[in-house]
Coordinates of C-alpha atoms in Angstrom, one line a residue:
Chain H
X44 CA 111.1 125.8 79.6
X45 CA 109.3 122.5 79.3
X46 CA 110.6 120.6 76.3
X47 CA 107.8 118.1 76.1
X48 CA 104.2 119.2 76.5
X49 CA 101.2 116.9 76.9
X50 CA 97.5 117.5 76.6
X51 CA 95.0 117.2 78.0
X52 CA 96.0 117.0 81.6
X53 CA 93.1 114.7 82.3
X54 CA 90.5 113.0 80.1
X55 CA 87.4 110.9 80.6
X56 CA 86.2 108.6 77.8
X57 CA 83.3 106.2 77.7
X58 CA 84.1 102.5 77.5
X59 CA 84.4 101.4 73.8
X60 CA 85.3 104.9 72.6
X61 CA 88.5 106.2 71.1
X62 CA 91.0 108.0 73.3
X63 CA 93.4 110.6 71.8
X64 CA 96.3 111.9 73.7
X65 CA 98.7 114.5 72.2
X66 CA 102.2 115.6 72.8
X67 CA 104.4 118.3 71.3
X68 CA 108.2 118.9 71.7
X69 CA 110.7 121.7 71.2
X70 CA 114.1 120.0 70.5
X71 CA 114.5 119.2 66.9
X72 CA 117.2 116.7 67.7
X73 CA 114.7 114.4 69.4
X74 CA 114.3 111.3 67.3
X75 CA 112.8 108.6 69.6
X76 CA 109.4 109.0 71.2
X77 CA 108.1 106.3 73.6
X78 CA 104.7 106.3 75.4
X79 CA 104.5 104.9 78.9
X80 CA 101.5 103.8 80.9
X81 CA 101.6 104.2 84.7
X82 CA 99.2 102.8 87.3
X83 CA 99.2 104.1 90.8
X84 CA 102.0 102.7 92.9
X85 CA 103.8 101.2 89.9
X86 CA 106.6 102.2 87.6
X87 CA 106.0 103.4 84.1
X88 CA 105.5 100.6 81.6
X89 CA 106.5 101.0 78.0
X90 CA 103.4 100.9 75.8
X91 CA 104.6 101.8 72.3
X92 CA 107.4 103.8 70.7
X93 CA 108.2 105.5 67.4
X94 CA 111.3 106.8 65.6
X95 CA 111.3 110.1 63.8
X96 CA 111.7 108.3 60.4
X97 CA 108.2 106.8 60.8
X98 CA 104.8 108.6 60.9
X99 CA 102.7 105.8 62.4
X100 CA 103.1 102.7 64.5
X101 CA 100.4 100.3 65.6
X102 CA 100.3 97.7 68.3
X103 CA 96.9 96.1 68.9
X104 CA 94.5 98.8 70.1
X105 CA 97.3 101.4 70.4
X106 CA 98.5 103.6 67.6
X107 CA 101.0 106.4 67.7
X108 CA 101.2 109.1 65.0
X109 CA 104.2 111.3 64.5
X110 CA 104.4 114.6 62.6
X111 CA 108.0 115.8 62.3
X112 CA 107.1 119.1 60.6
X113 CA 104.8 120.2 63.4
X114 CA 106.8 118.5 66.1
X115 CA 103.8 116.7 67.4
X116 CA 102.8 113.2 68.2
X117 CA 99.6 111.5 69.4
X118 CA 98.5 108.2 71.0
X119 CA 95.2 106.7 69.9
X120 CA 93.5 104.0 71.9
X121 CA 90.5 102.3 70.2
X122 CA 87.8 100.4 72.0
X123 CA 89.0 101.9 75.3
X124 CA 88.5 99.7 78.3
X125 CA 88.2 100.5 82.1
X126 CA 91.5 98.7 82.5
X127 CA 93.2 101.4 80.3
X128 CA 92.5 103.9 83.1
X129 CA 96.0 105.1 84.0
X130 CA 98.4 108.0 83.6
X131 CA 100.0 108.2 80.2
X132 CA 103.4 109.9 79.6
X133 CA 105.0 110.7 76.3
X134 CA 108.8 111.0 76.3
X135 CA 111.5 112.0 73.9
X136 CA 115.2 111.5 73.4
X137 CA 117.9 112.1 70.8
X138 CA 120.8 114.2 69.9
X139 CA 123.6 114.6 72.5
X140 CA 121.5 113.1 75.3
X141 CA 120.5 110.1 73.2
X142 CA 119.6 107.9 76.2
X143 CA 118.2 110.7 78.4
X144 CA 114.4 110.5 78.2
X145 CA 112.6 113.8 78.6
X146 CA 109.0 113.3 79.9
X147 CA 105.9 115.3 79.6
X148 CA 103.7 115.9 82.7
X149 CA 101.3 113.1 81.8
X150 CA 97.6 112.7 81.0
X151 CA 95.4 111.1 83.6
X152 CA 92.9 108.9 81.7
X153 CA 89.6 107.6 83.1
X154 CA 87.5 105.1 81.1
X155 CA 83.9 105.2 82.3
X156 CA 82.0 101.9 82.0
Chain M
X238 CA 109.0 87.1 88.3
X239 CA 109.9 90.8 88.5
X240 CA 112.7 91.7 86.1
X241 CA 113.8 94.9 87.8
X242 CA 113.9 94.8 91.6
X243 CA 114.0 98.0 93.7
X244 CA 114.4 98.0 97.4
X245 CA 112.9 99.2 99.6
X246 CA 109.5 100.0 98.3
X247 CA 109.0 102.8 100.9
X248 CA 111.6 104.7 102.8
X249 CA 111.3 107.4 105.5
X250 CA 114.4 109.4 106.4
X251 CA 115.2 112.4 108.6
X252 CA 116.7 115.5 107.2
X253 CA 120.5 115.3 107.1
X254 CA 120.7 111.5 107.1
X255 CA 122.0 109.2 104.3
X256 CA 120.1 106.4 102.5
X257 CA 120.9 103.9 99.7
X258 CA 118.3 102.9 97.2
X259 CA 118.9 99.4 95.7
X260 CA 118.3 98.4 92.1
X261 CA 118.9 95.0 90.4
X262 CA 117.8 94.0 86.9
X263 CA 117.5 90.5 85.5
X264 CA 116.9 91.4 81.9
X265 CA 120.4 90.9 80.8
X266 CA 120.7 94.6 79.9
X267 CA 124.0 96.5 79.7
X268 CA 122.7 100.0 80.5
X269 CA 121.0 101.2 83.7
X270 CA 119.4 104.5 84.7
X271 CA 117.9 106.5 87.6
X272 CA 114.9 108.8 87.2
X273 CA 113.0 110.8 89.8
X274 CA 109.3 111.6 90.0
X275 CA 108.0 114.2 92.3
X276 CA 104.7 116.0 92.8
X277 CA 106.2 119.2 91.5
X278 CA 108.0 117.9 88.4
X279 CA 107.6 115.3 85.7
X280 CA 109.7 112.2 85.5
X281 CA 113.2 113.5 85.5
X282 CA 116.4 111.8 84.2
X283 CA 119.3 111.6 86.8
X284 CA 122.0 109.3 85.6
X285 CA 122.9 106.6 83.0
X286 CA 125.4 103.9 83.3
X287 CA 126.7 101.5 80.6
X288 CA 128.9 98.5 81.6
X289 CA 129.2 100.0 85.1
X290 CA 130.6 103.3 83.7
X291 CA 128.9 106.6 84.2
X292 CA 127.7 107.9 80.8
X293 CA 125.5 110.9 81.6
X294 CA 124.8 112.9 84.7
X295 CA 122.0 115.5 84.9
X296 CA 121.9 115.8 88.7
X297 CA 123.5 119.1 89.8
X298 CA 124.1 117.9 93.4
X299 CA 127.0 115.7 94.4
X300 CA 124.8 114.4 97.2
X301 CA 123.5 111.9 94.7
X302 CA 126.0 109.2 94.0
X303 CA 125.2 106.1 91.9
X304 CA 127.2 102.9 92.8
X305 CA 127.5 100.0 90.5
X306 CA 129.1 96.8 92.0
X307 CA 128.0 94.5 89.2
X308 CA 126.7 95.0 85.7
X309 CA 123.1 94.4 86.7
X310 CA 123.2 96.5 89.9
X311 CA 122.9 100.3 90.1
X312 CA 122.3 101.6 93.6
X313 CA 121.8 105.3 94.4
X314 CA 123.3 106.8 97.6
X315 CA 121.8 110.0 98.8
X316 CA 123.6 112.0 101.5
X317 CA 122.6 115.0 103.6
X318 CA 118.9 114.4 102.8
X319 CA 116.6 117.3 102.4
X320 CA 112.8 117.4 102.4
X321 CA 113.0 118.5 98.7
X322 CA 114.5 115.1 98.0
X323 CA 111.1 113.5 98.7
X324 CA 110.1 111.7 95.6
X325 CA 109.7 108.3 94.0
X326 CA 113.0 107.1 92.5
X327 CA 112.8 104.8 89.5
X328 CA 115.5 102.6 88.2
X329 CA 115.4 101.6 84.5
X330 CA 117.5 99.5 82.1
X331 CA 118.0 99.0 78.4
X332 CA 119.8 96.6 76.2
X333 CA 122.4 99.1 75.2
X334 CA 123.5 102.7 75.5
X335 CA 123.9 105.2 72.7
X336 CA 120.3 104.9 71.7
X337 CA 117.7 104.8 71.1
X338 CA 117.0 101.7 73.1
X339 CA 113.8 100.8 74.8
X340 CA 114.0 101.6 78.5
X341 CA 112.2 99.5 81.1
X342 CA 111.3 100.8 84.5
X343 CA 111.3 99.2 87.9
X344 CA 108.5 99.6 90.5
X345 CA 110.2 102.5 92.3
X346 CA 111.3 103.5 95.8
X347 CA 109.1 106.1 97.4
X348 CA 111.3 108.3 99.6
X349 CA 109.9 110.7 102.2
X350 CA 112.3 113.0 104.0
X351 CA 111.0 114.5 107.3

């Protein structure tokens, strides 16, 4: 049973457009949700994170939204750039395994010039 | 300068052999972790350490043994290697343990077992 689900699996967006990635989770004890960006051959880089007490967090062109009732979160990238082309992972942790990040399978994003 | 160093970048091993993956962090963090990423599964938590003490272990096999000689070092020894162990192994660190703390990942060691 996959505890963190991501969609879509892959996505192509035109340069300058808005990218929306979504994630859902099962475990109601999860209370921390980071998003990571990974380029080929590199490790995941922390992009933005949100705690379950918040419903929105913004950092530059990146905004994450959290809906506790629906157990869903999303990552919005405005003015998407070719340099944003990467794989994006959402993750979750909380409860007994407070430091154990559970990852989704990732979304491969391509920004077309 | 890289803040989390993993050595080697690539590693090829034969079935049944033993290898050690090295990780050092220079972020001044007190907690360190190992994760594994393979073609078949998403990034998967393996171990967490805080102040050189094992805090959480989600690896069923005793063939995987973390080793912490210093607070900023967490190596991973893998014995009796199998082809299924082929994956990229990532070390991560965070300021503290008992969360949530932001976790920062190293560049990874890509292991191939023939």
